[in-house]
PDB file of C-alpha atoms in Angstrom:
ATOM      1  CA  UNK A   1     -30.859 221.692 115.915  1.00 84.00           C
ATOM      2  CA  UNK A   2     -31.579 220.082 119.436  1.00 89.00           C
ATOM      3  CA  UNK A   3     -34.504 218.403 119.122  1.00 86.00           C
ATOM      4  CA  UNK A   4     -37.145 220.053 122.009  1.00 84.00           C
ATOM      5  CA  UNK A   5     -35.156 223.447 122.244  1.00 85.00           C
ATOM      6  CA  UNK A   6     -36.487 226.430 120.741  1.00 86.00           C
ATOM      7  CA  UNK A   7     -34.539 228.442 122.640  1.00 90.00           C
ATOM      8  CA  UNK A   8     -31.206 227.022 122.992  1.00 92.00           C
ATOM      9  CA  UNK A   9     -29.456 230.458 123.828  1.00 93.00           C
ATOM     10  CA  UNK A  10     -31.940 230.290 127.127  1.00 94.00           C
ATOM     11  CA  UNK A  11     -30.692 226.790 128.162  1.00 94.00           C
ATOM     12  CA  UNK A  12     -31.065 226.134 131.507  1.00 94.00           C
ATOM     13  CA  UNK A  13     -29.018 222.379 132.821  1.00 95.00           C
ATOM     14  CA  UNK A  14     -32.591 221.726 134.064  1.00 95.00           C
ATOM     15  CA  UNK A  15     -33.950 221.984 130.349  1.00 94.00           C
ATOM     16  CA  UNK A  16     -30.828 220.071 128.502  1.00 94.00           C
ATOM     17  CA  UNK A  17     -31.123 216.955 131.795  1.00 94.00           C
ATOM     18  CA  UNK A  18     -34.581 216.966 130.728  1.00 94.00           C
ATOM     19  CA  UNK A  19     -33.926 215.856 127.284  1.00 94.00           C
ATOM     20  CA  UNK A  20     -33.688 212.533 125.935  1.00 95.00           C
ATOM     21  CA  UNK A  21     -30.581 211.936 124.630  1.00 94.00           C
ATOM     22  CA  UNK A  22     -31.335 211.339 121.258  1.00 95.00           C
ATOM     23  CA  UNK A  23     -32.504 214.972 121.365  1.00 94.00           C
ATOM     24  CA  UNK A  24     -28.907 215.399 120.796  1.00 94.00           C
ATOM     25  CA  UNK A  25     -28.343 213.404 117.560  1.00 95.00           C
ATOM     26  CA  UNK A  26     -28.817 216.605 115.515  1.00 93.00           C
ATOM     27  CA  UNK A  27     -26.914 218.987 117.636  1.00 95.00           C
ATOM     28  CA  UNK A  28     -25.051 221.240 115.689  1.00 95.00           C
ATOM     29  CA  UNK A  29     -21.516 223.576 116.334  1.00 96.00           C
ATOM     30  CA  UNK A  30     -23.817 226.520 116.398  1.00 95.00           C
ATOM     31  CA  UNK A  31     -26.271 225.300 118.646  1.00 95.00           C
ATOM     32  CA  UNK A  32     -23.400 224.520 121.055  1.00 95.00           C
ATOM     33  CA  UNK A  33     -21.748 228.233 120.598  1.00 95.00           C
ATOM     34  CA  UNK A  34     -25.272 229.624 121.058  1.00 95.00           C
ATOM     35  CA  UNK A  35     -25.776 227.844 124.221  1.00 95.00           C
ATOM     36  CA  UNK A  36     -24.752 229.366 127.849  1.00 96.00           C
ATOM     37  CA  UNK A  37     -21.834 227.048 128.925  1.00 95.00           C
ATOM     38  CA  UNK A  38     -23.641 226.322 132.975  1.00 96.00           C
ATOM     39  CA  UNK A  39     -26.174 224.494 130.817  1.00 96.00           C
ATOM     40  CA  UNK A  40     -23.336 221.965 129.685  1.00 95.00           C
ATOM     41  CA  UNK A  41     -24.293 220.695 133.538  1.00 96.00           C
ATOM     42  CA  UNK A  42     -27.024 218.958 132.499  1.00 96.00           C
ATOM     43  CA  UNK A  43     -25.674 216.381 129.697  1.00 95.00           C
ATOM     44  CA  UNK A  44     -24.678 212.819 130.765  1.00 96.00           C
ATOM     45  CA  UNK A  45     -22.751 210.109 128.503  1.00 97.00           C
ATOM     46  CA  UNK A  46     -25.704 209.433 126.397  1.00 97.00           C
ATOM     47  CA  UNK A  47     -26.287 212.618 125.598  1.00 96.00           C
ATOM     48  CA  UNK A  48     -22.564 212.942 124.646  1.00 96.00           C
ATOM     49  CA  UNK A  49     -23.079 209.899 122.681  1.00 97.00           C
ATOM     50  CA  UNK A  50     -25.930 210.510 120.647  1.00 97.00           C
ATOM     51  CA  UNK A  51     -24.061 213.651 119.916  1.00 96.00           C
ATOM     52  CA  UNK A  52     -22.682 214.267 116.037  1.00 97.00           C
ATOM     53  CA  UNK A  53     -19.085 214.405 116.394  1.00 97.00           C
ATOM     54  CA  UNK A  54     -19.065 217.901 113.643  1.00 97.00           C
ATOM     55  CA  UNK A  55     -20.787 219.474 117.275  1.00 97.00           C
ATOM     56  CA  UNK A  56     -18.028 219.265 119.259  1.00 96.00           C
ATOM     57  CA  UNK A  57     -16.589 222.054 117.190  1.00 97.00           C
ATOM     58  CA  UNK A  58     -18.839 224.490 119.217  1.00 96.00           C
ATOM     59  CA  UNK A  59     -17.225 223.770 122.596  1.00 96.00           C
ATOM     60  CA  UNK A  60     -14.970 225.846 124.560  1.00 97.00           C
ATOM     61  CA  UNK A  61     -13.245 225.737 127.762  1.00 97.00           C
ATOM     62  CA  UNK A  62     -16.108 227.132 129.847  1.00 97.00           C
ATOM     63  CA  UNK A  63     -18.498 224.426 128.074  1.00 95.00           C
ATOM     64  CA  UNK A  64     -15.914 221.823 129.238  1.00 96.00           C
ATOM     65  CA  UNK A  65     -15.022 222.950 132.793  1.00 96.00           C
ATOM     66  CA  UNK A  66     -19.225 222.909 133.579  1.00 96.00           C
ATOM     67  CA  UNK A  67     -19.535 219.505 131.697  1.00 96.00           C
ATOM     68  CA  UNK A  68     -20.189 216.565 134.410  1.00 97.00           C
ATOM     69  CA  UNK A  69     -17.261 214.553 134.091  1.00 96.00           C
ATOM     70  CA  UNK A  70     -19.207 211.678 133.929  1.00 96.00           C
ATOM     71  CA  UNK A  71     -20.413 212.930 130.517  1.00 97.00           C
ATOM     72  CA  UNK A  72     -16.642 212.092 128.695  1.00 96.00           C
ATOM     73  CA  UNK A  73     -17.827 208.370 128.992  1.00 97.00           C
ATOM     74  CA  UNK A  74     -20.073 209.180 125.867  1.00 97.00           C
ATOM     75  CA  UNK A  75     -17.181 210.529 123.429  1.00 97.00           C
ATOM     76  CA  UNK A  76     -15.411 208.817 120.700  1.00 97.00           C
ATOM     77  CA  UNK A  77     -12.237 209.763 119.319  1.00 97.00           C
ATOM     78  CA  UNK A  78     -14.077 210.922 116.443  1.00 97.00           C
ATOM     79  CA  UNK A  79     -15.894 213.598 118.707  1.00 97.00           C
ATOM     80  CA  UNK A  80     -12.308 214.582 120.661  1.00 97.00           C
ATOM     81  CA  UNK A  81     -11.071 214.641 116.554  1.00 96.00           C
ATOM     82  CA  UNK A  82     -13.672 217.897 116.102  1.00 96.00           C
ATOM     83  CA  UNK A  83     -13.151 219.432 119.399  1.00 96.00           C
ATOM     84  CA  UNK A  84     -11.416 222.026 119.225  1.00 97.00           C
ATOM     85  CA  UNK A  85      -7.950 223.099 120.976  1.00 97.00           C
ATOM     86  CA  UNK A  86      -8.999 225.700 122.920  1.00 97.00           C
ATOM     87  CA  UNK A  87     -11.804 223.496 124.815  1.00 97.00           C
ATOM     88  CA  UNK A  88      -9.495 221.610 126.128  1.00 96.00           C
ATOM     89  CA  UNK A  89      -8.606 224.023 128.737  1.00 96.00           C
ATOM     90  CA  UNK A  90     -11.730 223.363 130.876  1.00 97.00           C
ATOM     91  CA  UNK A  91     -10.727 219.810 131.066  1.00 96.00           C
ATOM     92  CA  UNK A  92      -9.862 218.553 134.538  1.00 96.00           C
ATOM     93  CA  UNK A  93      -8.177 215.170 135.911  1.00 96.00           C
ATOM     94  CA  UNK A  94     -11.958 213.635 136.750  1.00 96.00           C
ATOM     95  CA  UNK A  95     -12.878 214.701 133.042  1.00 97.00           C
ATOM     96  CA  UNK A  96      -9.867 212.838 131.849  1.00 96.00           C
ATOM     97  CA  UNK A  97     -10.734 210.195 134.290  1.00 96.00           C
ATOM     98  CA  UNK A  98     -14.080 209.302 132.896  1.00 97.00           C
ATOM     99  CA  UNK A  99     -13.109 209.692 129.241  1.00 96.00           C
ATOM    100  CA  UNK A 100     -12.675 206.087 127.297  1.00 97.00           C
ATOM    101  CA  UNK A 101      -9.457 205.792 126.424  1.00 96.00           C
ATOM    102  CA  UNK A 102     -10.115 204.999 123.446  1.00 97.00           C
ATOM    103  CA  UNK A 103     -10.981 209.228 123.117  1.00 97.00           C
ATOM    104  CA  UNK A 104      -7.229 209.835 123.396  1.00 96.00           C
ATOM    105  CA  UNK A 105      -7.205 208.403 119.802  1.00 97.00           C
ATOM    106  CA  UNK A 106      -8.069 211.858 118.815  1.00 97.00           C
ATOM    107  CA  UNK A 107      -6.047 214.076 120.291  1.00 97.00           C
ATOM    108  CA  UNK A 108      -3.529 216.096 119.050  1.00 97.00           C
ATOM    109  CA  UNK A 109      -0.432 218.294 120.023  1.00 97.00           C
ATOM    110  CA  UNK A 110      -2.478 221.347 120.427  1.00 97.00           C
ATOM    111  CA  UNK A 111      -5.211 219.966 122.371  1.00 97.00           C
ATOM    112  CA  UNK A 112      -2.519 218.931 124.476  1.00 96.00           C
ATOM    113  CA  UNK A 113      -1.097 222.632 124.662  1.00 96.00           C
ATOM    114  CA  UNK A 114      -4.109 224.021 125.658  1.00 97.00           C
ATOM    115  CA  UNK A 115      -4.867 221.110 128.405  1.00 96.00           C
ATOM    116  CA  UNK A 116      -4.091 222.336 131.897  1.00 97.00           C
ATOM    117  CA  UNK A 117      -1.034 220.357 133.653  1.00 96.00           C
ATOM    118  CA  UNK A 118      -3.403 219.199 136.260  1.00 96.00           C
ATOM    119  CA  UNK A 119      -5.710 217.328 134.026  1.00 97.00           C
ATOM    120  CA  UNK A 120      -2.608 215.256 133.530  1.00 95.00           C
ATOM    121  CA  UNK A 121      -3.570 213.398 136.779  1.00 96.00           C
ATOM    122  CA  UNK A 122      -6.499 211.902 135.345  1.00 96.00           C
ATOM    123  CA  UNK A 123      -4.077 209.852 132.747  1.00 96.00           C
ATOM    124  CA  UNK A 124      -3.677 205.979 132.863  1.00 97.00           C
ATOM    125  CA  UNK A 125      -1.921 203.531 130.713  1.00 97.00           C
ATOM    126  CA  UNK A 126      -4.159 202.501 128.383  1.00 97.00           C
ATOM    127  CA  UNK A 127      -4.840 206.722 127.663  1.00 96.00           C
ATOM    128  CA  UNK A 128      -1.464 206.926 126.880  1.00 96.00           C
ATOM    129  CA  UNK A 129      -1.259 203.981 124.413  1.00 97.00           C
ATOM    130  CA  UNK A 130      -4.034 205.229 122.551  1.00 97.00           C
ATOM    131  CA  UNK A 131      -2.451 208.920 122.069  1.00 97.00           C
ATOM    132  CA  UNK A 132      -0.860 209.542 119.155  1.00 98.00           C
ATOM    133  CA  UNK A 133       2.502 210.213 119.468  1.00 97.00           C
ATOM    134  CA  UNK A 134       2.554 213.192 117.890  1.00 97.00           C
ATOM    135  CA  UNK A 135       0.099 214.313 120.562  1.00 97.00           C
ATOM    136  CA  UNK A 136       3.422 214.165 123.120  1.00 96.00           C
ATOM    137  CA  UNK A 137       5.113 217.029 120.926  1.00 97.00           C
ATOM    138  CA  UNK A 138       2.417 219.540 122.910  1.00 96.00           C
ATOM    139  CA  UNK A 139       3.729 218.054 126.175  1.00 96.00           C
ATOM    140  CA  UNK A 140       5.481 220.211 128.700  1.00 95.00           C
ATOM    141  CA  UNK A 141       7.681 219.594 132.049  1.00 95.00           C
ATOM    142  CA  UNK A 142       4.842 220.778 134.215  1.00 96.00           C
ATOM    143  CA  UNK A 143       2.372 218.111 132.548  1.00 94.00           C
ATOM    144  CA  UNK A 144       4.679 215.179 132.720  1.00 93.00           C
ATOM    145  CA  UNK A 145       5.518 216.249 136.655  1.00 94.00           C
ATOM    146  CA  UNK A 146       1.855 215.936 136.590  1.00 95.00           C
ATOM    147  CA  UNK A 147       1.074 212.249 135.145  1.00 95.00           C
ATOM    148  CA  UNK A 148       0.616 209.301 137.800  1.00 96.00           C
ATOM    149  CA  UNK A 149       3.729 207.523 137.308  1.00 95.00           C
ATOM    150  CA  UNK A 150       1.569 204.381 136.378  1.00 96.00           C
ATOM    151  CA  UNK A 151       0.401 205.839 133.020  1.00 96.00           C
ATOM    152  CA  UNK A 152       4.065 206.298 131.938  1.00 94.00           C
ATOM    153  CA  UNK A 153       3.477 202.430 131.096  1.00 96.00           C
ATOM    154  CA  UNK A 154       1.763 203.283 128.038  1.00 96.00           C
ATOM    155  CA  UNK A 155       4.475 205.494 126.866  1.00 95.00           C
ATOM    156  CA  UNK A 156       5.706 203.930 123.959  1.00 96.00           C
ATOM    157  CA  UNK A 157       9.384 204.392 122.625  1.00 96.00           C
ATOM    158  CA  UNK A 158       7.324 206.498 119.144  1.00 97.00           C
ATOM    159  CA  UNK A 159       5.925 208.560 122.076  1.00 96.00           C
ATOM    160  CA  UNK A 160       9.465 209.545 123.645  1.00 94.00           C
ATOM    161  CA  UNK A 161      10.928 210.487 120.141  1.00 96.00           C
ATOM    162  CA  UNK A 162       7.874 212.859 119.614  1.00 95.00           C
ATOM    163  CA  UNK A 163       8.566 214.262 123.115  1.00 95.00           C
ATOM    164  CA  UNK A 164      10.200 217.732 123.445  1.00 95.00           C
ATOM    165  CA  UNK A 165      13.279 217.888 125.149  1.00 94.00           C
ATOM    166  CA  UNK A 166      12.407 220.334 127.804  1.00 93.00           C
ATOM    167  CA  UNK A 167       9.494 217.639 128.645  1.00 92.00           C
ATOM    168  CA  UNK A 168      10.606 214.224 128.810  1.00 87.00           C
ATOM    169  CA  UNK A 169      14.508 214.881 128.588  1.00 71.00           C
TER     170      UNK A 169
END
């Protein structure tokens, strides 16, 4: 449970930026399903931080897409290991952009499915190093047309072999 919020299904962005962050450190997936998705505005990096990874398996696109950008600085690639496909829909380039790369860690093909081509844009080098290169095998034409040329420098050759044809070929 969020520590402070007896009615999480009422969040407001006011009530969740009014929280310390450790009032996150015993969030929970349900607390996270239960809660409207424009409260998501509210949370910063701490927040994110103090966050137990399991939680992240109550976001969903929506959640993500009203998240502050700046708020990816607080996830590890244990929290993007719990997150679940489908959330990463709502991503965007500046979400990408303000995610440690580190994060990329723990992705996988079908968070990479689910990611819209235009988040692509928030990609750099050192994201792309960190990927698993399995995570290329949910790569498509549109999302590599997408990626700043520069972050093709952390393609590695395991990456390419993992890359579908119709992608990188």
């Amino acid at each position: 449970m969020i520590t402070g919020m007896d009615n999480i299904g009422g969040a407001t962005a006011a009530d969740m930026a009014a929280l310390p962050a450790d009032a996150m450190s015993e969030a929970t997936a349900a607390d996270l399903v239960a809660m409207p998705p424009h409260a998501m505005t509210g949370f910063d990096a701490p927040m994110m931080e103090a966050m137990p990874p399991e939680a992240m398996a109550g976001f969903d696109a929506p959640m993500m897409e009203a998240m502050p950008p700046e708020a990816m600085a607080g996830v590890s690639p244990t929290h993007m290991e719990m997150c679940p496909p489908e959330a990463c829909g709502g991503m965007g380039p500046m979400h990408m952009e303000a995610m440690p790369p580190e994060a990329m860690a723990g992705f996988d093909a079908p968070m990479m499915e689910a990611m819209p081509p235009e988040a692509m844009a928030g990609f750099d080098a050192p994201m792309m190093e960190a990927m698993p290169p399995e995570a290329m095998t949910g790569f498509d034409a549109p999302m590599m047309e997408a990626m700043p040329p520069e972050a093709m420098a952390g393609v590695s050759p395991a990456h390419m072999e993992m890359c579908p044809p119709e992608a990188c070929g």
